[in-house]
Coordinates of C-alpha atoms in Angstrom, one line a residue:
M1 CA -114.4 93.9 -22.1
S2 CA -116.0 92.3 -25.3
L3 CA -118.4 89.6 -24.6
R4 CA -116.3 87.1 -26.5
R5 CA -113.3 87.7 -23.8
S6 CA -115.6 87.3 -21.0
A7 CA -116.9 83.7 -22.1
T8 CA -113.3 82.6 -22.5
L9 CA -112.3 83.6 -19.3
V10 CA -115.6 81.7 -17.4
L11 CA -114.7 78.6 -19.6
A12 CA -111.1 78.6 -18.6
F13 CA -112.3 79.1 -14.8
L14 CA -114.8 76.4 -15.1
F15 CA -112.1 73.7 -16.9
A16 CA -109.5 74.6 -13.9
A17 CA -112.2 74.1 -11.4
C18 CA -113.4 70.8 -13.0
A19 CA -110.0 69.4 -13.6
P20 CA -108.7 66.6 -11.1
P21 CA -106.1 67.6 -8.8
P22 CA -102.4 66.6 -9.7
A23 CA -101.5 63.4 -8.4
V24 CA -99.5 63.6 -5.0
P25 CA -96.3 61.2 -5.1
S26 CA -96.6 58.6 -2.3
A27 CA -94.3 58.2 -0.1
A28 CA -91.8 55.3 -0.4
P29 CA -92.8 52.3 1.5
T30 CA -91.0 52.2 5.1
A31 CA -89.2 48.7 5.6
T32 CA -90.2 47.7 9.3
A33 CA -87.8 45.4 10.7
T34 CA -89.6 42.1 11.6
A35 CA -87.9 40.8 15.2
Q36 CA -86.7 37.0 14.6
P37 CA -87.2 34.9 17.2
T38 CA -84.0 34.3 19.1
A39 CA -83.2 31.1 20.4
A40 CA -83.2 31.0 24.2
V41 CA -79.6 30.8 25.8
T42 CA -79.4 28.2 28.6
A43 CA -76.8 28.6 31.1
A44 CA -74.4 25.7 31.6
P45 CA -75.4 24.1 35.0
A46 CA -73.7 25.6 37.9
T47 CA -71.3 22.6 38.9
A48 CA -70.1 22.9 42.6
N49 CA -66.3 22.3 42.5
P50 CA -65.2 20.4 45.6
A51 CA -62.7 21.8 47.5
V52 CA -59.1 20.7 46.3
T53 CA -57.4 19.0 49.4
V54 CA -53.7 19.3 49.1
P55 CA -52.1 15.6 49.9
T56 CA -49.7 15.3 52.8
I57 CA -46.1 14.5 51.8
P58 CA -44.3 12.8 54.2
A59 CA -41.5 14.2 56.1
A60 CA -38.0 13.8 54.9
V61 CA -36.3 10.9 56.3
A62 CA -32.6 9.9 57.4
V63 CA -30.9 7.5 55.2
E64 CA -27.8 5.4 55.8
I65 CA -26.6 4.5 52.5
P66 CA -24.0 1.5 52.1
V67 CA -20.7 3.0 50.5
K68 CA -20.7 -0.4 48.2
G69 CA -23.5 -0.1 45.6
A70 CA -24.0 3.8 45.9
A71 CA -23.8 6.7 43.6
L72 CA -24.6 10.5 43.5
L73 CA -26.1 11.8 40.5
V74 CA -25.8 15.5 39.9
L75 CA -28.7 16.4 37.3
D76 CA -28.4 19.6 35.1
I77 CA -26.6 22.1 37.8
T78 CA -25.4 24.2 34.6
T79 CA -25.2 27.7 33.6
A80 CA -28.4 27.1 31.3
I81 CA -30.5 25.4 33.6
C82 CA -29.4 26.8 36.9
T83 CA -28.1 30.3 37.2
P84 CA -31.6 31.5 36.0
R85 CA -33.5 30.1 38.7
P86 CA -33.0 31.2 42.4
P87 CA -34.0 28.3 43.9
C88 CA -31.5 26.3 42.2
V89 CA -29.1 29.1 42.8
T90 CA -30.0 28.6 46.5
S91 CA -29.7 24.6 46.6
V92 CA -26.0 24.4 45.2
P93 CA -24.2 25.1 48.3
K94 CA -26.3 22.2 50.1
I95 CA -25.6 20.1 46.7
A96 CA -21.8 20.9 47.1
A97 CA -21.9 19.7 50.5
L98 CA -23.4 16.5 49.3
I99 CA -20.9 16.0 46.7
K100 CA -18.1 16.6 49.0
K101 CA -19.5 13.8 51.5
A102 CA -19.8 11.2 48.7
R103 CA -16.1 12.0 47.6
D104 CA -14.9 11.8 51.0
A105 CA -16.9 8.1 51.2
K106 CA -15.3 7.2 48.0
V107 CA -18.8 7.3 46.2
P108 CA -19.0 7.4 42.6
V109 CA -20.4 10.9 41.2
I110 CA -21.9 11.0 38.0
Y111 CA -23.1 14.6 36.2
S112 CA -25.5 15.1 33.5
E113 CA -25.9 18.3 31.3
T114 CA -28.6 19.3 28.9
T115 CA -27.8 19.7 25.1
T116 CA -28.1 23.5 25.4
A117 CA -25.1 25.0 23.3
G118 CA -22.5 26.9 25.4
A119 CA -23.7 25.7 29.0
S120 CA -21.5 24.5 31.5
I121 CA -21.9 22.8 34.9
L122 CA -21.3 25.4 37.8
P123 CA -18.0 25.5 39.0
E124 CA -19.2 25.3 42.7
V125 CA -20.1 21.5 41.7
A126 CA -18.1 20.8 39.1
P127 CA -16.9 17.5 38.2
Q128 CA -13.1 16.1 39.0
A129 CA -11.0 14.0 36.7
G130 CA -12.6 10.5 35.9
E131 CA -16.4 11.7 37.0
P132 CA -18.3 11.2 33.8
S133 CA -21.0 13.3 32.5
V134 CA -24.0 12.4 30.2
K135 CA -26.0 14.9 28.0
S136 CA -29.8 14.4 27.4
S137 CA -33.2 15.7 27.5
A138 CA -35.1 15.3 30.8
D139 CA -35.0 11.9 30.9
K140 CA -31.2 11.1 31.5
F141 CA -31.3 7.4 30.4
F142 CA -32.3 8.6 27.0
N143 CA -29.5 8.0 24.1
T144 CA -26.9 8.0 26.8
N145 CA -25.1 5.4 28.7
L146 CA -26.1 6.2 32.2
D147 CA -27.5 2.7 32.7
Q148 CA -23.9 1.1 31.8
L149 CA -22.1 3.6 34.0
L150 CA -24.3 2.7 36.9
K151 CA -23.9 -1.0 36.2
D152 CA -20.1 -0.6 35.7
R153 CA -20.0 0.9 39.3
A154 CA -22.4 -1.8 40.7
V155 CA -24.9 0.7 41.9
E156 CA -28.0 -0.3 43.8
N157 CA -28.9 2.8 45.4
A158 CA -28.5 6.0 43.6
V159 CA -29.0 9.9 45.3
V160 CA -30.5 12.1 42.9
V161 CA -30.2 16.3 43.3
G162 CA -30.5 18.7 40.2
S163 CA -32.7 21.0 38.7
A164 CA -35.3 21.0 37.3
S165 CA -37.3 19.1 39.6
N166 CA -40.2 18.5 37.5
G167 CA -37.9 17.6 34.5
A168 CA -34.7 15.6 34.8
V169 CA -35.2 14.7 38.7
L170 CA -38.6 13.6 38.1
Y171 CA -37.9 11.5 34.7
T172 CA -34.5 10.2 35.7
A173 CA -35.6 9.0 39.3
F174 CA -38.7 6.9 37.5
G175 CA -36.1 5.8 35.0
L176 CA -34.0 4.3 37.9
N177 CA -36.8 2.4 39.5
L178 CA -38.2 1.4 36.1
R179 CA -34.4 -0.3 35.8
G180 CA -34.2 -1.7 39.1
Y181 CA -32.4 0.9 41.3
T182 CA -33.4 2.3 44.6
A183 CA -33.4 5.9 44.2
V184 CA -32.9 8.9 47.1
V185 CA -33.8 12.2 46.4
A186 CA -32.4 15.0 48.5
V187 CA -35.5 17.6 48.6
D188 CA -33.1 20.4 49.6
G189 CA -31.1 19.6 46.7
I190 CA -33.9 19.8 43.8
S191 CA -35.7 22.9 42.3
A192 CA -37.4 24.3 39.7
N193 CA -38.2 27.9 38.5
V194 CA -40.6 28.3 41.5
D195 CA -41.3 26.3 44.3
W196 CA -44.9 24.7 43.8
P197 CA -43.7 22.2 40.9
T198 CA -40.8 20.5 43.3
N199 CA -43.8 20.4 45.9
F200 CA -45.9 18.2 43.3
V201 CA -42.7 16.3 42.5
E202 CA -42.0 15.5 46.2
W203 CA -45.6 14.1 46.1
Q204 CA -45.1 12.0 42.7
L205 CA -41.8 10.5 43.5
L206 CA -43.6 8.7 46.4
N207 CA -46.4 7.9 44.4
Q208 CA -45.0 6.7 41.0
P209 CA -47.7 4.1 39.4
G210 CA -46.1 0.8 40.3
F211 CA -43.3 2.1 42.2
T212 CA -45.3 3.5 45.4
N213 CA -43.6 4.4 48.7
A214 CA -46.4 6.6 49.8
E215 CA -45.3 6.3 53.5
N216 CA -41.6 7.3 52.6
K217 CA -40.1 4.1 53.8
P218 CA -36.0 4.7 53.9
L219 CA -34.4 2.9 51.1
D220 CA -37.8 1.0 49.8
K221 CA -36.4 -1.4 47.4
Q222 CA -37.0 0.2 43.5
H223 CA -38.6 3.1 44.9
V224 CA -38.0 6.6 45.8
T225 CA -37.3 7.7 49.3
L226 CA -37.1 11.5 50.0
S227 CA -34.6 12.8 52.3
T228 CA -32.4 16.2 52.5
T229 CA -28.3 16.6 52.0
D230 CA -27.8 16.6 55.9
K231 CA -29.4 13.5 56.5
I232 CA -28.1 11.3 53.8
T233 CA -25.1 9.4 55.0
F234 CA -22.3 6.9 53.3
K235 CA -21.3 4.0 55.6

């Protein structure tokens, strides 16, 4: 090897040895999630629920109603309202017996229906010739001549049966009291889709604000009395 080539190799080695090392690419900075302070969750203070006491409903009482000034209201015992409700279907024979009792005593019977198209009063309790019927929503006085029908017959005491207890019965009984009539509700002749609304209505009927008969006194004037179909007589 010539002296010149040897010198060239030495210089190349020295240059490589003295050159700075290549830059090493740095890793991308890693984002560090910073925990955000969370708001403290405060639980709502526990509230002790007092035991709910179901009020006592007085027992149904026997009622003797003077024929003069009496009427029987049969509310919404129809294919639309009664037929789909087993408690209502069960009540129909008792309602039919009370209707017979009223007719035998010459007590006027007045019916109501809803505005449901195609519905009809059940044949077991259907009106006879001359027995009127009104059509309305829950309050059978609303947009009907029910008040006039009662006045024309000099009614003072109206017996009420029908369905639904928490609809037509409740609102019409209140409407009777509001207009100065005394109401007798036969509790075995009223119904809803299940039993508990009827239980509530029995209490409510005796405790209507301004028309309270909490002790269920028979024929308490302009209030409601709770009775049953077999305990109602017309004299």
